[in-house]
C-alpha positions as MATLAB code, in Angstrom:
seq = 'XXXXXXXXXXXXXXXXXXXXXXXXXXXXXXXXXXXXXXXXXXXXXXXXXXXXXXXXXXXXXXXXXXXXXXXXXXXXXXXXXXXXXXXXXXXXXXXXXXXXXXXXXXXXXXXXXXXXXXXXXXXXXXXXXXXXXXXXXXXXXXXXXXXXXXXXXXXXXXXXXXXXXXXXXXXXXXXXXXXXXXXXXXXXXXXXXXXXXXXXXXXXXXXXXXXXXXXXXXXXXXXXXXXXXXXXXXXXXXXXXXXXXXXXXXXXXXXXXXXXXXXXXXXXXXXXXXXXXXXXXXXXXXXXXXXXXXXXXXXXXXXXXXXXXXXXXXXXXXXXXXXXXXXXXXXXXXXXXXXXXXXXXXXXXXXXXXXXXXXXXXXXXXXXXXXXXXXXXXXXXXX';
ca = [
      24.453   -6.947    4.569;
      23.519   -6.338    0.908;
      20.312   -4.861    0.197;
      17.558   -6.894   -0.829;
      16.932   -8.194   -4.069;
      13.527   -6.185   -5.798;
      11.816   -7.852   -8.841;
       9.751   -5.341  -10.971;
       6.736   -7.157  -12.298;
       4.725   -5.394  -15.397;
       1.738   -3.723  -15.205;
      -1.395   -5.073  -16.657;
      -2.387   -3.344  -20.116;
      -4.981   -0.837  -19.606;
      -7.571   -0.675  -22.826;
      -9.717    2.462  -23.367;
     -13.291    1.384  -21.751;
     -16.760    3.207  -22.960;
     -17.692    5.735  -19.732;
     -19.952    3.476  -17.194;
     -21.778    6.915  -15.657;
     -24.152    8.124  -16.835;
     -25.512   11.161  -15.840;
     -29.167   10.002  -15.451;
     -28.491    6.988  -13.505;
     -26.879    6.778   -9.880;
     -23.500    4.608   -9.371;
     -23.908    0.867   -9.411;
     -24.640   -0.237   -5.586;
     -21.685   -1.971   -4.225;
     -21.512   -5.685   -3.782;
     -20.579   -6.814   -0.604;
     -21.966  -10.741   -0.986;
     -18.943  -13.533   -1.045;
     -18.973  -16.436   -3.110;
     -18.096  -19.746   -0.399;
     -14.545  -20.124   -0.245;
     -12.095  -22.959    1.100;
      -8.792  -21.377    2.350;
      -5.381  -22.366    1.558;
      -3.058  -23.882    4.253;
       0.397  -22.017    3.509;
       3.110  -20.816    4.610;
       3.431  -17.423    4.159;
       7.001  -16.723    2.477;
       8.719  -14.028    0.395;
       7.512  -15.317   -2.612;
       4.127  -17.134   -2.917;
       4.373  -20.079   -5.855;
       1.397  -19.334   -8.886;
       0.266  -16.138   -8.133;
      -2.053  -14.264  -10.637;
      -1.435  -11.232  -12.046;
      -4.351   -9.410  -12.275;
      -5.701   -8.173  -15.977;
      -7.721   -4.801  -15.527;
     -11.857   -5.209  -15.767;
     -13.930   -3.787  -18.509;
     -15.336   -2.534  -15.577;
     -14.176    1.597  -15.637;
     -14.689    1.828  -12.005;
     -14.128   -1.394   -9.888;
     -15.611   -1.880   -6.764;
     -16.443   -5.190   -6.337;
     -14.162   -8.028   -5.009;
     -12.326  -10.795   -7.586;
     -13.391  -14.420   -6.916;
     -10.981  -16.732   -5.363;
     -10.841  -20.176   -6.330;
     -12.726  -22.820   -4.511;
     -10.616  -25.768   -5.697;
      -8.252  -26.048   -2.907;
      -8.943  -27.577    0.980;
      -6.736  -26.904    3.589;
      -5.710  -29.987    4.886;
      -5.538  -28.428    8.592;
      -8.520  -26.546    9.194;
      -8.503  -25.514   12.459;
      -4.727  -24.084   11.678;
      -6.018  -21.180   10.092;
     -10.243  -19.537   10.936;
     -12.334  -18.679    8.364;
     -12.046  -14.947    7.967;
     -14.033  -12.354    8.508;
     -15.346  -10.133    6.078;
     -16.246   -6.542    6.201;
     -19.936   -6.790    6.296;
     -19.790   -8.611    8.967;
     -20.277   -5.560   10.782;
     -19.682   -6.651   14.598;
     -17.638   -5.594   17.618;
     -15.153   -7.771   16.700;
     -14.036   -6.735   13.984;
     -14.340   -3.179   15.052;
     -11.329   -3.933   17.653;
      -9.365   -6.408   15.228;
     -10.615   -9.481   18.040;
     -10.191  -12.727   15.036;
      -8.615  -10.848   12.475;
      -5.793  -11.844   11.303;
      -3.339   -8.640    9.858;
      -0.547   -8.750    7.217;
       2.522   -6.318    7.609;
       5.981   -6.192    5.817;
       8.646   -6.963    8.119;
       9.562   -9.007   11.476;
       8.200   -8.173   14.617;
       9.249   -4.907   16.071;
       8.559   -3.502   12.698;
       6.559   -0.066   12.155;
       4.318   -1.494   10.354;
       3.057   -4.353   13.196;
       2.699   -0.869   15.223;
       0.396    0.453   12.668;
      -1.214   -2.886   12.074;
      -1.761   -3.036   15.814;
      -3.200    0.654   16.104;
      -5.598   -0.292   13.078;
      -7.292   -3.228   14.955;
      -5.982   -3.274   18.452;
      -6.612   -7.211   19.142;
      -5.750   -8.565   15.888;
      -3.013  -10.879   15.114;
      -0.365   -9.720   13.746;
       0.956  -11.957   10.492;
       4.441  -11.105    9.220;
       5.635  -11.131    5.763;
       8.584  -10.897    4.601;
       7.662   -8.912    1.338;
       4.905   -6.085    0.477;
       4.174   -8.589   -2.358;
       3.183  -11.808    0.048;
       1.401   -9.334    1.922;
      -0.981   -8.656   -1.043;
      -0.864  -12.358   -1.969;
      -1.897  -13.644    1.370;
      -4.905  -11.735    1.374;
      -5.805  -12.716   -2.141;
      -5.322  -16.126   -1.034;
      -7.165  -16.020    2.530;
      -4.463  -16.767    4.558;
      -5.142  -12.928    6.661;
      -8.280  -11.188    6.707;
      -6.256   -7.757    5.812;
      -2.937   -6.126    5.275;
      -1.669   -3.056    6.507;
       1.116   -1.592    4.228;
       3.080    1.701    4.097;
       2.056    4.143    0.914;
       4.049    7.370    1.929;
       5.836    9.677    4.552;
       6.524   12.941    5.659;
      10.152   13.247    4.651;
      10.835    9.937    2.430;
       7.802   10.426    0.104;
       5.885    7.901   -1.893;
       6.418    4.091   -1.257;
       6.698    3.713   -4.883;
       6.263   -0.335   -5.018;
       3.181   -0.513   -2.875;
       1.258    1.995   -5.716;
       2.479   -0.557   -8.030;
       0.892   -3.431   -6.434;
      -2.173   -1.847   -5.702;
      -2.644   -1.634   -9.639;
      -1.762   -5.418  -10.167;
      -3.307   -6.641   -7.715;
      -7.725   -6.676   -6.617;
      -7.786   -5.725   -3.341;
      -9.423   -2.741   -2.166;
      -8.563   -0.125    0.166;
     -10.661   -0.092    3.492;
      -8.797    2.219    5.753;
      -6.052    4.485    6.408;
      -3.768    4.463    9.332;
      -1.379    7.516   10.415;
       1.811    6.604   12.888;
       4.267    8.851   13.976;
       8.184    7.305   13.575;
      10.880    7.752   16.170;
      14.073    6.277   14.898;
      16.943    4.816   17.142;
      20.589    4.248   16.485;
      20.767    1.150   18.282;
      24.027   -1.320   18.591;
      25.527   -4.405   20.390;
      25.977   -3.832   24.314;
      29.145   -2.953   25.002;
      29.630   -0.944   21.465;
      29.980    2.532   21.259;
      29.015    4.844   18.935;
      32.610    5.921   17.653;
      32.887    2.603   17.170;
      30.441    2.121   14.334;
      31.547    2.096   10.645;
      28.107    1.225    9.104;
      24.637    1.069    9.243;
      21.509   -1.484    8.374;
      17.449   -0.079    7.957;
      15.256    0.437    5.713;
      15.875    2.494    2.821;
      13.115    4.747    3.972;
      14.097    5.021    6.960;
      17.844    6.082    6.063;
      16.465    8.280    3.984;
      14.612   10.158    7.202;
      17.932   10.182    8.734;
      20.042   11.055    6.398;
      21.652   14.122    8.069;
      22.277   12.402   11.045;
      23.944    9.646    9.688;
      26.328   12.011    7.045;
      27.260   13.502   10.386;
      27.874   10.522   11.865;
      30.225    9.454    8.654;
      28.195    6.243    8.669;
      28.149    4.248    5.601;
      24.243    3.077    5.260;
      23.339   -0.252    3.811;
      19.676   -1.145    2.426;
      17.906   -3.899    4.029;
      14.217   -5.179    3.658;
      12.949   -3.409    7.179;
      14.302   -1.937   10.628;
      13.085   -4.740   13.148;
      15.043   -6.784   10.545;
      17.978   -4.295   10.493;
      18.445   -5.144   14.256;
      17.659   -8.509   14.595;
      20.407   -9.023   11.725;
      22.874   -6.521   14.165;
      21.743   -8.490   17.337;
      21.930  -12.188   15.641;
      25.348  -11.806   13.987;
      26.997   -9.895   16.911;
      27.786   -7.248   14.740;
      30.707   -4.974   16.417;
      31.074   -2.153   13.633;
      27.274   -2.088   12.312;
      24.280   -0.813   14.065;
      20.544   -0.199   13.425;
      18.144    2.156   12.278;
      14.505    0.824   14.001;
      11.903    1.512   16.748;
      12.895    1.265   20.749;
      10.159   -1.397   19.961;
      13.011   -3.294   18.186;
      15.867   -2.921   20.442;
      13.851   -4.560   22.778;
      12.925   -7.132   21.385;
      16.270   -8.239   19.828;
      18.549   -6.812   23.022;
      20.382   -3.990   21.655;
      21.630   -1.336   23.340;
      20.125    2.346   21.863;
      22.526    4.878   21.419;
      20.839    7.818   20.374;
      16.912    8.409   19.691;
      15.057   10.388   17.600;
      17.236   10.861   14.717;
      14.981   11.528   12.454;
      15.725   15.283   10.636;
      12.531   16.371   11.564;
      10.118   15.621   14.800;
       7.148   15.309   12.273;
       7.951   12.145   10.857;
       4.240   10.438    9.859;
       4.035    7.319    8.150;
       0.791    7.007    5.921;
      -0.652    3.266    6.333;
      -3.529    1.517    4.327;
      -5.537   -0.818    5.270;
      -6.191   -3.680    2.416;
      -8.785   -6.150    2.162;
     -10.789   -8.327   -0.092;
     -13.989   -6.372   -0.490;
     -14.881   -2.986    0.008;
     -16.710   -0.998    2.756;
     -19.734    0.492    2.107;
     -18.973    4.420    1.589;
     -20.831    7.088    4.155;
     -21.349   10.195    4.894;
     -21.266   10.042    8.711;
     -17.510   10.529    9.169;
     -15.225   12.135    6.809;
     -14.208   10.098    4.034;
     -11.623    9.661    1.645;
     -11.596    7.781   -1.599;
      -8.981    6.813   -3.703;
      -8.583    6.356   -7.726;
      -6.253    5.486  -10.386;
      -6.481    6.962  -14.548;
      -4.758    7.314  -17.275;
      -5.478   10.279  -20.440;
      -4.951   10.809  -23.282;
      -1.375   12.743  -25.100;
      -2.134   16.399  -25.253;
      -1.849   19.795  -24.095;
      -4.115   20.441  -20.915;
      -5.013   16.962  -20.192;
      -4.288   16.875  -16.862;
      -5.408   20.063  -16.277;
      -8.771   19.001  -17.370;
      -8.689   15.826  -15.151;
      -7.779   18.125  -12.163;
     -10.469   20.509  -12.903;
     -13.148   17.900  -12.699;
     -12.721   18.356   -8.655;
     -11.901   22.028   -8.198;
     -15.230   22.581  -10.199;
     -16.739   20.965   -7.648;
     -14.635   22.319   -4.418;
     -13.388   18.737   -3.986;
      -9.943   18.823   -2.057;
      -7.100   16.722   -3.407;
      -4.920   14.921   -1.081;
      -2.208   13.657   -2.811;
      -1.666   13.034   -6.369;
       1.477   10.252   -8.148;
       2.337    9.514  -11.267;
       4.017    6.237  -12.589;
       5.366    4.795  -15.663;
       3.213    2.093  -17.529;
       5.046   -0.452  -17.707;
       4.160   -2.729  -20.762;
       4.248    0.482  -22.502;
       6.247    3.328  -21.274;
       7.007    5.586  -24.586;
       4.081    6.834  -26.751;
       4.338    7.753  -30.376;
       2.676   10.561  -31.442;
       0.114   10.316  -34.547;
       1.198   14.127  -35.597;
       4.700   14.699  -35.541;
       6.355   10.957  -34.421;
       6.795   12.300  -31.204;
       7.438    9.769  -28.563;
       6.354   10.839  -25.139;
       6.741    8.798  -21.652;
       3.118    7.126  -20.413;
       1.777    7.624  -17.100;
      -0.841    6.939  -14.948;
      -2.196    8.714  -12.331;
      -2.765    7.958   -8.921;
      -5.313   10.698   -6.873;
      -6.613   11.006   -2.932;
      -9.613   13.351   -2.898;
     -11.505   14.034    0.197;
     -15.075   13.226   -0.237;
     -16.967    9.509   -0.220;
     -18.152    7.811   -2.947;
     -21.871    8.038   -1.387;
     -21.346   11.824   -2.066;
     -23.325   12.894   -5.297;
     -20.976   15.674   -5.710;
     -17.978   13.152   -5.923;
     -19.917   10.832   -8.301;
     -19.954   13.670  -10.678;
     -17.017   14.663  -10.492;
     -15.619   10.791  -11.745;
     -18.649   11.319  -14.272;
     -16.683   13.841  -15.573;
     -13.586   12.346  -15.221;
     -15.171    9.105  -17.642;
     -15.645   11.420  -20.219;
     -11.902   11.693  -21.374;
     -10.353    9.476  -19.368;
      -8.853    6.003  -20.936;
      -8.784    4.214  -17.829;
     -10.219    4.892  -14.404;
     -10.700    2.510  -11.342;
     -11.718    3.465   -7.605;
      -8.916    1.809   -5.523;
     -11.247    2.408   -2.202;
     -13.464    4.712   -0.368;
     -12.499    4.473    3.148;
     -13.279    6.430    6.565;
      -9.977    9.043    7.147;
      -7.703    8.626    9.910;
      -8.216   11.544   11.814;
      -6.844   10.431   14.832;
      -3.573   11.930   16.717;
      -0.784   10.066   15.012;
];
């Protein structure tokens, strides 16, 4: 099966903003109130017709939700609740019981696992791209979307950081699950009989020792409940599967070997997406997330980075991609031209923290862009 099709969609211009701290004043409270909205009866599909890209606030730091528009009635109702949102701070949607919950994939996928660990009773929505997961929350369709942003062995999920710049949602959560791959086949196939295999490219990338053992040739497909549905549908006899035992049960293969991952640590980092953010704390430990961009020059990053160590603020993770609309700088000295980046950062301290408020203080001061993505309880949980 070929691999699927990705469409690289620019990212918005970001414009030097004046700094919005200021050292006298506290944060701006956030803004938790929703505007009435009417929700959309659609289907959710791999590509959702009309969607809006995004332009970036002259807000520096973001943290309050985009409108939807109010123009459209469902035509069905009852087909699809009202959902909630998060200050609507009850039992149920402490245990997931209404919500509904966007993941990438088919069912037997990882990410319904992680979806399903996130809020135990929701319902699980599939899509069949990370995009229509983002859209369908946009649009009302879920309450929240659970979506892979990295791993232990395959790194960064490079498209997701993407999409969390184009698009307004805001991060609420974070979700840890350990991965346990299968090599899973058609009963009655053996393993010396396999020439090729389907997943995920992640998750042939987790296995890739195995599989150069095995002299498989690997093929790229959107997920690895997909990968063995498409085994199990087509009655493939020289293909298997890369996915969960989830999976194989599901679609009726036969595993062949388990746990092929090269290493027994394999954790797969999950966030949890939603239309407005969560009020920040202090009674758990937090974690917030930003995006930034600087300025050419010699020690730039250096002095973004130093705006937390300063402070004894721990970094979590830190990625860097290209700008998009404009990937090459010129330099005003010399004619230089120099890739542009921004800068994605994890630091470990909520946004109700002084200490972390001064720190993006500081950060405003030469920064050209900055925007908090989410401030969000950590998953400290056994994965």
């Amino acid at each position: 099966m070929a691999s699927s099709r990705i469409i690289s969609h620019s990212q918005p211009n970001l414009h030097r903003h004046s700094p919005l701290f200021d050292s006298t004043k506290p944060l701006p409270s956030l803004n938790l109130s929703l505007l009435p909205k009417r929700h959309r009866n659609l289907r959710i599909r791999a590509s959702l017709r009309g969607h809006r890209v995004s332009d970036v606030s002259n807000d520096a730091v973001e943290l309050q939700t985009s409108a939807v528009s109010n123009d459209v009635v469902s035509k069905d109702p009852p087909s699809l609740p009202r959902p909630l949102s998060s200050n609507q701070l009850s039992i149920a949607v402490s245990d997931g019981s209404g919500l509904r919950v966007a993941y990438q994939g088919v069912q037997g996928a990882y990410s319904e696992s992680a979806a399903q660990k996130a809020y135990p009773n929701c319902e699980a929505v599939p899509c069949e791209q990370f995009d229509t997961a983002f859209e369908s929350v946009e649009r009302w369709l879920v309450d929240r979307a659970v979506l892979p942003i990295e791993n232990s062995l395959g790194g960064s999920i490079h498209r997701n950081y993407d999409l969390l710049l184009r698009h307004r949602l805001h991060i609420v959560g974070e979700v840890k699950y350990a991965v346990h791959h299968c090599l899973m086949a058609n009963h009655g196939i053996r393993l010396e009989n396999l020439k090729r295999v389907l997943s995920h490219p992640q998750a042939l990338a987790q296995c890739e020792n195995t599989l150069t053992k095995l002299g498989l040739v690997r093929e790229a497909v959107d997920d690895t409940a997909g990968a063995a549905k498409h085994v199990a549908f087509h009655k493939l006899q020289d293909a298997g599967a890369v996915a969960s035992s989830a999976a194989a049960k599901i679609y009726g293969l036969n595993i062949l070997a388990q746990d092929i991952q090269d290493d027994s640590d394999n954790i797969t980092r999950f966030l949890v997406l939603a239309r407005e953010p969560i009020l920040p704390g202090n009674d758990k430990p937090f974690k917030t997330s930003i995006v930034f961009s600087l300025e050419e020059g010699p020690g730039m990053l250096f002095k973004a980075l130093a705006v937390f160590a300063l402070r004894q603020i721990n970094l979590s993770k830190i990625e860097s991609r290209p700008l998009r609309k404009q990937p090459l700088r010129t330099s005003d000295d010399n004619n230089n031209r120099y890739f542009d980046y921004i800068f994605y950062i994890d630091f470990e301290a909520s946004m109700a923290d002084q200490n972390a408020q001064n720190a993006l203080r500081h950060l405003m001061e030469f920064a050209t862009f900055l925007r908090v993505l989410g401030s969000y309880p950590m998953d400290t949980s056994t994965a």
